[in-house]
Amino acid sequence: MTRAGFKPTTACLEGRSSIQLSYRVGNVSSTIDLRNGGKNKKNPPTPQTLLRSTLLIIFGPPHPPLRGAIKALSMDVKIEDSWKAALKQEFNKPYFLQIATHLKTEKISGQTIYPPGGLIFNAFNTTAFEDVKIVILGQDPYHGPGQAHGLSFSVQKGIPPPPSLINIFKELHNDVGMAIPKHGDLTHWAEQGVLLLNASLTVRANEPMSHAKIGWAEFTDAVISKVSALKENVVFLLWGKFAQEKQVLVDATKHLVLKAAHPSPFSADKGFFGCKHFSKANTWLMSNGIDPIDWAL
């Protein structure tokens, strides 16, 4: 496989048995062996080069195509432009290299990772930064086949809604009279400005919280901080202890923070049912001249 500006020099990129990464950018080529931490005695890559080459493999080539020079090779995550501008500094930080290297290593070793690579940043690609009205913070992507698609609490059509999502629908029905939908795809909310953000953006199949400590928390904390700092009158729905710990990242003097128990069957009856967060969120938005969310699915 050959991509503009990125030419594999061996076939090992496509294999699962090797964790040696060979790459070429412009006139410069090198080999990274992830078994020894990416060290190359003859021509060691810089952290920036390692970051960029690794992320190209995981997230795809930049657009428009590269023109051959290392200087022109910028880490270009497939993420909506307004988010790319808001978060550009994060993509070149060491922790993001750690995320990329971890995902690449697991992928090569044969691990199944959810959601699929093209949906890791689905929340950002569906809800532009300037369109964010509400943030609903989840903890971890669903770890079963076909469930996770990059939106917190949401599952793709054709997949039965998990228990927490069913309880969300019950509260919506009691709060605003919304009919219980037959599917669990919340894309319609995201398209209206509801940022459905998980604290971790990936997970290994059948291993909940398996990527909680690979660096995603730092990235999503930065997302919350950016929304808080650069926008006004956003509603943050924080359900459960984990989400409520993120309140310190939000400026409550210019945003609305609503807290309740998690919608899990283990806690929904301890304060989630009856919280009326959906009507309260819309009341806040309208009072600030912002169009409300149509929660119907």
mmCIF file of C-alpha atoms in Angstrom:
data_model
loop_
_atom_site.group_PDB
_atom_site.id
_atom_site.type_symbol
_atom_site.label_atom_id
_atom_site.label_comp_id
_atom_site.label_asym_id
_atom_site.label_seq_id
_atom_site.Cartn_x
_atom_site.Cartn_y
_atom_site.Cartn_z
ATOM 1 C CA MET A 1 0.000 0.000 0.000
ATOM 2 C CA THR A 2 1.403 3.385 -0.971
ATOM 3 C CA ARG A 3 0.080 6.720 0.197
ATOM 4 C CA ALA A 4 1.092 10.170 -0.992
ATOM 5 C CA GLY A 5 4.180 11.164 0.918
ATOM 6 C CA PHE A 6 4.193 7.939 2.919
ATOM 7 C CA LYS A 7 5.765 4.888 1.260
ATOM 8 C CA PRO A 8 6.259 1.691 3.254
ATOM 9 C CA THR A 9 9.701 0.270 2.593
ATOM 10 C CA THR A 10 8.782 -3.247 3.725
ATOM 11 C CA ALA A 11 5.648 -5.332 3.752
ATOM 12 C CA CYS A 12 5.605 -5.500 7.542
ATOM 13 C CA LEU A 13 3.132 -2.655 7.877
ATOM 14 C CA GLU A 14 0.317 -4.876 6.701
ATOM 15 C CA GLY A 15 1.274 -7.930 8.756
ATOM 16 C CA ARG A 16 0.196 -8.839 12.246
ATOM 17 C CA SER A 17 3.247 -10.844 13.305
ATOM 18 C CA SER A 18 5.767 -8.021 13.149
ATOM 19 C CA ILE A 19 5.920 -4.881 15.217
ATOM 20 C CA GLN A 20 8.653 -3.316 13.154
ATOM 21 C CA LEU A 21 7.574 -0.148 11.400
ATOM 22 C CA SER A 22 9.378 0.908 8.236
ATOM 23 C CA TYR A 23 8.496 4.222 6.658
ATOM 24 C CA ARG A 24 9.638 6.785 4.143
ATOM 25 C CA VAL A 25 8.817 10.499 4.122
ATOM 26 C CA GLY A 26 10.147 12.438 1.173
ATOM 27 C CA ASN A 27 13.805 11.442 0.837
ATOM 28 C CA VAL A 28 14.157 10.277 4.430
ATOM 29 C CA SER A 29 13.549 6.660 5.434
ATOM 30 C CA SER A 30 13.880 4.869 8.725
ATOM 31 C CA THR A 31 12.791 1.805 10.620
ATOM 32 C CA ILE A 32 11.131 1.835 14.032
ATOM 33 C CA ASP A 33 11.050 -1.389 16.023
ATOM 34 C CA LEU A 34 8.335 -1.018 18.607
ATOM 35 C CA ARG A 35 9.710 -4.007 20.501
ATOM 36 C CA ASN A 36 12.597 -1.868 21.765
ATOM 37 C CA GLY A 37 10.595 1.294 22.219
ATOM 38 C CA GLY A 38 11.067 2.598 18.689
ATOM 39 C CA LYS A 39 14.857 2.832 18.925
ATOM 40 C CA ASN A 40 16.946 2.848 15.784
ATOM 41 C CA LYS A 41 20.659 2.841 16.426
ATOM 42 C CA LYS A 42 21.648 3.836 12.891
ATOM 43 C CA ASN A 43 19.134 6.566 12.287
ATOM 44 C CA PRO A 44 16.956 7.212 15.359
ATOM 45 C CA PRO A 45 13.713 9.033 14.524
ATOM 46 C CA THR A 46 12.814 12.164 16.390
ATOM 47 C CA PRO A 47 9.720 12.020 18.630
ATOM 48 C CA GLN A 48 7.970 14.299 16.126
ATOM 49 C CA THR A 49 8.751 11.965 13.224
ATOM 50 C CA LEU A 50 7.639 8.921 15.225
ATOM 51 C CA LEU A 51 4.428 10.677 16.198
ATOM 52 C CA ARG A 52 3.593 11.692 12.672
ATOM 53 C CA SER A 53 4.434 8.401 11.005
ATOM 54 C CA THR A 54 2.566 6.355 13.604
ATOM 55 C CA LEU A 55 -0.534 8.521 13.436
ATOM 56 C CA LEU A 56 -0.580 8.387 9.664
ATOM 57 C CA ILE A 57 -0.915 4.624 9.896
ATOM 58 C CA ILE A 58 -3.642 4.708 12.540
ATOM 59 C CA PHE A 59 -5.725 7.634 11.411
ATOM 60 C CA GLY A 60 -4.870 7.826 7.715
ATOM 61 C CA PRO A 61 -2.978 10.250 5.485
ATOM 62 C CA PRO A 62 -3.481 13.990 5.656
ATOM 63 C CA HIS A 63 -5.578 15.881 3.173
ATOM 64 C CA PRO A 64 -4.630 17.464 0.842
ATOM 65 C CA PRO A 65 -1.845 14.978 0.026
ATOM 66 C CA LEU A 66 1.665 15.538 1.304
ATOM 67 C CA ARG A 67 4.251 17.065 -0.995
ATOM 68 C CA GLY A 68 7.212 15.062 0.135
ATOM 69 C CA ALA A 69 8.978 17.174 2.716
ATOM 70 C CA ILE A 70 9.087 16.323 6.404
ATOM 71 C CA LYS A 71 8.278 19.937 7.133
ATOM 72 C CA ALA A 72 5.048 19.544 5.196
ATOM 73 C CA LEU A 73 4.119 16.408 7.120
ATOM 74 C CA SER A 74 1.762 17.580 9.817
ATOM 75 C CA MET A 75 -0.137 15.248 12.100
ATOM 76 C CA ASP A 76 -3.518 15.353 10.446
ATOM 77 C CA VAL A 77 -6.097 13.454 12.462
ATOM 78 C CA LYS A 78 -9.345 12.937 10.629
ATOM 79 C CA ILE A 79 -11.258 15.405 12.729
ATOM 80 C CA GLU A 80 -13.566 18.266 11.815
ATOM 81 C CA ASP A 81 -11.737 21.506 10.977
ATOM 82 C CA SER A 82 -12.967 23.644 13.861
ATOM 83 C CA TRP A 83 -11.894 20.966 16.351
ATOM 84 C CA LYS A 84 -8.585 20.599 14.541
ATOM 85 C CA ALA A 85 -7.949 24.302 15.092
ATOM 86 C CA ALA A 86 -9.078 24.241 18.726
ATOM 87 C CA LEU A 87 -7.038 21.136 19.625
ATOM 88 C CA LYS A 88 -4.033 21.468 17.319
ATOM 89 C CA GLN A 89 -1.564 21.768 20.194
ATOM 90 C CA GLU A 90 -2.755 18.508 21.729
ATOM 91 C CA PHE A 91 -1.896 16.411 18.689
ATOM 92 C CA ASN A 92 1.829 17.084 19.012
ATOM 93 C CA LYS A 93 2.123 16.442 22.753
ATOM 94 C CA PRO A 94 3.932 13.360 24.101
ATOM 95 C CA TYR A 95 0.767 11.819 25.536
ATOM 96 C CA PHE A 96 -0.820 11.766 22.087
ATOM 97 C CA LEU A 97 2.210 9.924 20.745
ATOM 98 C CA GLN A 98 1.660 7.455 23.577
ATOM 99 C CA ILE A 99 -1.955 6.922 22.495
ATOM 100 C CA ALA A 100 -0.986 6.435 18.862
ATOM 101 C CA THR A 101 1.843 4.030 19.632
ATOM 102 C CA HIS A 102 -0.337 2.020 22.020
ATOM 103 C CA LEU A 103 -3.138 1.646 19.472
ATOM 104 C CA LYS A 104 -0.712 0.745 16.703
ATOM 105 C CA THR A 105 0.989 -1.897 18.838
ATOM 106 C CA GLU A 106 -2.317 -3.475 19.855
ATOM 107 C CA LYS A 107 -3.583 -3.438 16.290
ATOM 108 C CA ILE A 108 -0.449 -5.195 15.022
ATOM 109 C CA SER A 109 -0.679 -7.787 17.803
ATOM 110 C CA GLY A 110 -4.149 -8.758 16.608
ATOM 111 C CA GLN A 111 -6.290 -7.014 19.220
ATOM 112 C CA THR A 112 -9.760 -5.854 18.225
ATOM 113 C CA ILE A 113 -10.321 -2.211 19.116
ATOM 114 C CA TYR A 114 -13.652 -0.409 19.269
ATOM 115 C CA PRO A 115 -14.852 1.755 17.698
ATOM 116 C CA PRO A 116 -13.333 1.229 14.235
ATOM 117 C CA GLY A 117 -10.569 3.695 13.388
ATOM 118 C CA GLY A 118 -12.742 5.857 11.172
ATOM 119 C CA LEU A 119 -15.212 6.416 14.020
ATOM 120 C CA ILE A 120 -12.804 7.208 16.860
ATOM 121 C CA PHE A 121 -13.440 10.942 16.393
ATOM 122 C CA ASN A 122 -17.064 10.593 15.307
ATOM 123 C CA ALA A 123 -18.320 12.850 18.115
ATOM 124 C CA PHE A 124 -16.136 15.691 16.836
ATOM 125 C CA ASN A 125 -16.859 15.083 13.167
ATOM 126 C CA THR A 126 -20.615 15.098 13.797
ATOM 127 C CA THR A 127 -20.703 18.055 16.216
ATOM 128 C CA ALA A 128 -18.491 20.946 15.123
ATOM 129 C CA PHE A 129 -16.833 22.987 17.854
ATOM 130 C CA GLU A 130 -18.843 26.091 17.054
ATOM 131 C CA ASP A 131 -22.089 24.094 17.187
ATOM 132 C CA VAL A 132 -21.676 22.616 20.682
ATOM 133 C CA LYS A 133 -24.679 23.391 22.877
ATOM 134 C CA ILE A 134 -24.679 20.448 25.287
ATOM 135 C CA VAL A 135 -21.970 18.042 26.443
ATOM 136 C CA ILE A 136 -22.982 14.583 27.647
ATOM 137 C CA LEU A 137 -19.956 12.873 29.140
ATOM 138 C CA GLY A 138 -19.595 9.112 29.130
ATOM 139 C CA GLN A 139 -16.718 7.044 30.449
ATOM 140 C CA ASP A 140 -15.843 4.252 28.042
ATOM 141 C CA PRO A 141 -16.973 3.079 24.586
ATOM 142 C CA TYR A 142 -19.130 -0.022 24.460
ATOM 143 C CA HIS A 143 -16.878 -3.056 24.155
ATOM 144 C CA GLY A 144 -19.166 -5.476 22.289
ATOM 145 C CA PRO A 145 -19.240 -6.134 18.529
ATOM 146 C CA GLY A 146 -20.974 -3.464 16.475
ATOM 147 C CA GLN A 147 -21.951 -1.295 19.435
ATOM 148 C CA ALA A 148 -19.525 1.617 19.715
ATOM 149 C CA HIS A 149 -19.475 4.215 16.970
ATOM 150 C CA GLY A 150 -17.774 7.147 18.642
ATOM 151 C CA LEU A 151 -20.769 8.746 20.386
ATOM 152 C CA SER A 152 -21.201 8.295 24.142
ATOM 153 C CA PHE A 153 -24.173 6.150 25.178
ATOM 154 C CA SER A 154 -25.136 5.651 21.516
ATOM 155 C CA VAL A 155 -25.207 2.414 19.532
ATOM 156 C CA GLN A 156 -25.636 1.915 15.830
ATOM 157 C CA LYS A 157 -29.012 1.072 14.365
ATOM 158 C CA GLY A 158 -29.716 -2.625 14.461
ATOM 159 C CA ILE A 159 -27.946 -3.030 17.815
ATOM 160 C CA PRO A 160 -30.224 -3.360 20.882
ATOM 161 C CA PRO A 161 -29.947 -0.307 23.171
ATOM 162 C CA PRO A 162 -27.915 -1.148 26.310
ATOM 163 C CA PRO A 163 -29.547 -0.802 29.753
ATOM 164 C CA SER A 164 -28.165 2.683 30.494
ATOM 165 C CA LEU A 165 -29.492 4.011 27.195
ATOM 166 C CA ILE A 166 -32.879 2.437 27.837
ATOM 167 C CA ASN A 167 -32.992 4.329 31.146
ATOM 168 C CA ILE A 168 -32.050 7.553 29.367
ATOM 169 C CA PHE A 169 -35.009 7.014 27.044
ATOM 170 C CA LYS A 170 -37.296 6.345 30.028
ATOM 171 C CA GLU A 171 -36.264 9.621 31.640
ATOM 172 C CA LEU A 172 -36.739 11.479 28.363
ATOM 173 C CA HIS A 173 -40.224 10.019 28.051
ATOM 174 C CA ASN A 174 -41.147 11.084 31.589
ATOM 175 C CA ASP A 175 -39.456 14.479 31.236
ATOM 176 C CA VAL A 176 -40.458 15.723 27.787
ATOM 177 C CA GLY A 177 -42.905 13.067 26.602
ATOM 178 C CA MET A 178 -40.578 11.612 23.968
ATOM 179 C CA ALA A 179 -41.750 8.292 22.587
ATOM 180 C CA ILE A 180 -39.330 5.462 23.392
ATOM 181 C CA PRO A 181 -37.385 4.944 20.137
ATOM 182 C CA LYS A 182 -36.840 1.567 18.517
ATOM 183 C CA HIS A 183 -33.117 2.133 18.073
ATOM 184 C CA GLY A 184 -30.240 3.594 20.080
ATOM 185 C CA ASP A 185 -28.493 5.750 17.483
ATOM 186 C CA LEU A 186 -28.100 9.268 18.944
ATOM 187 C CA THR A 187 -26.596 10.816 15.806
ATOM 188 C CA HIS A 188 -29.626 13.112 15.502
ATOM 189 C CA TRP A 189 -28.698 14.696 18.839
ATOM 190 C CA ALA A 190 -25.073 15.109 17.803
ATOM 191 C CA GLU A 191 -26.087 16.805 14.564
ATOM 192 C CA GLN A 192 -27.968 19.436 16.595
ATOM 193 C CA GLY A 193 -25.066 20.301 18.883
ATOM 194 C CA VAL A 194 -24.978 17.605 21.570
ATOM 195 C CA LEU A 195 -21.345 16.574 22.006
ATOM 196 C CA LEU A 196 -21.536 12.907 22.987
ATOM 197 C CA LEU A 197 -18.067 12.578 24.477
ATOM 198 C CA ASN A 198 -16.505 9.542 26.113
ATOM 199 C CA ALA A 199 -13.549 10.137 28.424
ATOM 200 C CA SER A 200 -11.763 7.286 26.620
ATOM 201 C CA LEU A 201 -12.215 7.186 22.871
ATOM 202 C CA THR A 202 -11.222 3.543 22.369
ATOM 203 C CA VAL A 203 -11.426 0.205 24.161
ATOM 204 C CA ARG A 204 -10.257 -3.363 23.548
ATOM 205 C CA ALA A 205 -12.999 -5.818 22.677
ATOM 206 C CA ASN A 206 -14.652 -7.307 25.758
ATOM 207 C CA GLU A 207 -12.310 -5.449 28.125
ATOM 208 C CA PRO A 208 -14.049 -2.427 29.664
ATOM 209 C CA MET A 209 -11.775 0.436 30.719
ATOM 210 C CA SER A 210 -8.819 -1.219 28.958
ATOM 211 C CA HIS A 211 -7.738 2.085 27.385
ATOM 212 C CA ALA A 212 -8.570 4.319 30.328
ATOM 213 C CA LYS A 213 -4.906 4.936 31.139
ATOM 214 C CA ILE A 214 -3.261 5.211 27.715
ATOM 215 C CA GLY A 215 -3.657 8.982 27.466
ATOM 216 C CA TRP A 216 -7.217 9.583 26.315
ATOM 217 C CA ALA A 217 -8.203 11.181 29.627
ATOM 218 C CA GLU A 218 -5.702 13.975 29.071
ATOM 219 C CA PHE A 219 -7.041 14.553 25.577
ATOM 220 C CA THR A 220 -10.720 14.613 26.546
ATOM 221 C CA ASP A 221 -9.961 16.790 29.580
ATOM 222 C CA ALA A 222 -8.435 19.246 27.118
ATOM 223 C CA VAL A 223 -11.609 19.045 25.028
ATOM 224 C CA ILE A 224 -13.799 19.909 28.026
ATOM 225 C CA SER A 225 -11.462 22.738 29.039
ATOM 226 C CA LYS A 226 -11.476 24.191 25.515
ATOM 227 C CA VAL A 227 -15.264 24.136 25.327
ATOM 228 C CA SER A 228 -15.485 25.783 28.723
ATOM 229 C CA ALA A 229 -12.894 28.462 27.966
ATOM 230 C CA LEU A 230 -13.851 29.378 24.410
ATOM 231 C CA LYS A 231 -17.628 29.046 24.432
ATOM 232 C CA GLU A 232 -20.514 30.389 26.494
ATOM 233 C CA ASN A 233 -23.845 29.043 27.707
ATOM 234 C CA VAL A 234 -23.061 25.373 27.138
ATOM 235 C CA VAL A 235 -24.936 22.782 29.218
ATOM 236 C CA PHE A 236 -22.797 20.033 30.762
ATOM 237 C CA LEU A 237 -24.713 16.908 31.779
ATOM 238 C CA LEU A 238 -22.590 15.026 34.310
ATOM 239 C CA TRP A 239 -24.071 11.668 35.251
ATOM 240 C CA GLY A 240 -22.346 9.652 37.936
ATOM 241 C CA LYS A 241 -19.283 10.209 40.089
ATOM 242 C CA PHE A 242 -16.771 9.819 37.273
ATOM 243 C CA ALA A 243 -18.374 12.489 35.091
ATOM 244 C CA GLN A 244 -18.894 14.814 38.049
ATOM 245 C CA GLU A 245 -15.166 14.777 38.774
ATOM 246 C CA LYS A 246 -14.772 16.699 35.502
ATOM 247 C CA GLN A 247 -16.743 19.647 36.882
ATOM 248 C CA VAL A 248 -13.460 21.287 37.907
ATOM 249 C CA LEU A 249 -12.741 21.781 34.188
ATOM 250 C CA VAL A 250 -15.909 23.801 33.626
ATOM 251 C CA ASP A 251 -16.427 27.499 34.359
ATOM 252 C CA ALA A 252 -19.826 27.400 36.061
ATOM 253 C CA THR A 253 -20.098 31.190 35.918
ATOM 254 C CA LYS A 254 -20.875 31.069 32.193
ATOM 255 C CA HIS A 255 -22.124 27.513 31.673
ATOM 256 C CA LEU A 256 -24.870 25.354 33.190
ATOM 257 C CA VAL A 257 -23.708 22.213 34.990
ATOM 258 C CA LEU A 258 -26.386 19.617 35.755
ATOM 259 C CA LYS A 259 -25.466 16.600 37.881
ATOM 260 C CA ALA A 260 -27.330 13.374 38.584
ATOM 261 C CA ALA A 261 -26.738 9.699 39.246
ATOM 262 C CA HIS A 262 -25.573 7.562 36.361
ATOM 263 C CA PRO A 263 -28.371 6.033 34.232
ATOM 264 C CA SER A 264 -27.009 2.538 34.845
ATOM 265 C CA PRO A 265 -29.585 0.095 36.261
ATOM 266 C CA PHE A 266 -27.452 0.027 39.415
ATOM 267 C CA SER A 267 -27.947 3.739 40.121
ATOM 268 C CA ALA A 268 -30.697 5.197 37.937
ATOM 269 C CA ASP A 269 -33.209 5.087 40.770
ATOM 270 C CA LYS A 270 -30.809 6.981 43.026
ATOM 271 C CA GLY A 271 -31.272 10.330 41.316
ATOM 272 C CA PHE A 272 -31.208 9.917 37.554
ATOM 273 C CA PHE A 273 -34.891 9.167 37.193
ATOM 274 C CA GLY A 274 -36.719 12.423 37.794
ATOM 275 C CA CYS A 275 -33.691 14.682 37.206
ATOM 276 C CA LYS A 276 -35.408 16.345 34.211
ATOM 277 C CA HIS A 277 -32.066 17.280 32.688
ATOM 278 C CA PHE A 278 -33.405 17.298 29.142
ATOM 279 C CA SER A 279 -36.098 19.894 29.746
ATOM 280 C CA LYS A 280 -33.785 21.912 32.001
ATOM 281 C CA ALA A 281 -31.119 21.958 29.301
ATOM 282 C CA ASN A 282 -33.558 23.231 26.691
ATOM 283 C CA THR A 283 -34.926 25.863 29.066
ATOM 284 C CA TRP A 284 -31.380 27.148 29.609
ATOM 285 C CA LEU A 285 -30.618 27.205 25.895
ATOM 286 C CA MET A 286 -33.788 29.095 25.010
ATOM 287 C CA SER A 287 -33.249 31.593 27.835
ATOM 288 C CA ASN A 288 -29.913 32.416 26.207
ATOM 289 C CA GLY A 289 -31.292 32.743 22.689
ATOM 290 C CA ILE A 290 -30.094 29.306 21.547
ATOM 291 C CA ASP A 291 -32.310 26.871 19.657
ATOM 292 C CA PRO A 292 -33.354 23.909 21.839
ATOM 293 C CA ILE A 293 -32.599 20.273 21.088
ATOM 294 C CA ASP A 294 -35.236 18.095 19.443
ATOM 295 C CA TRP A 295 -34.735 14.958 21.508
ATOM 296 C CA ALA A 296 -37.083 12.793 19.435
ATOM 297 C CA LEU A 297 -35.367 9.991 17.533
#
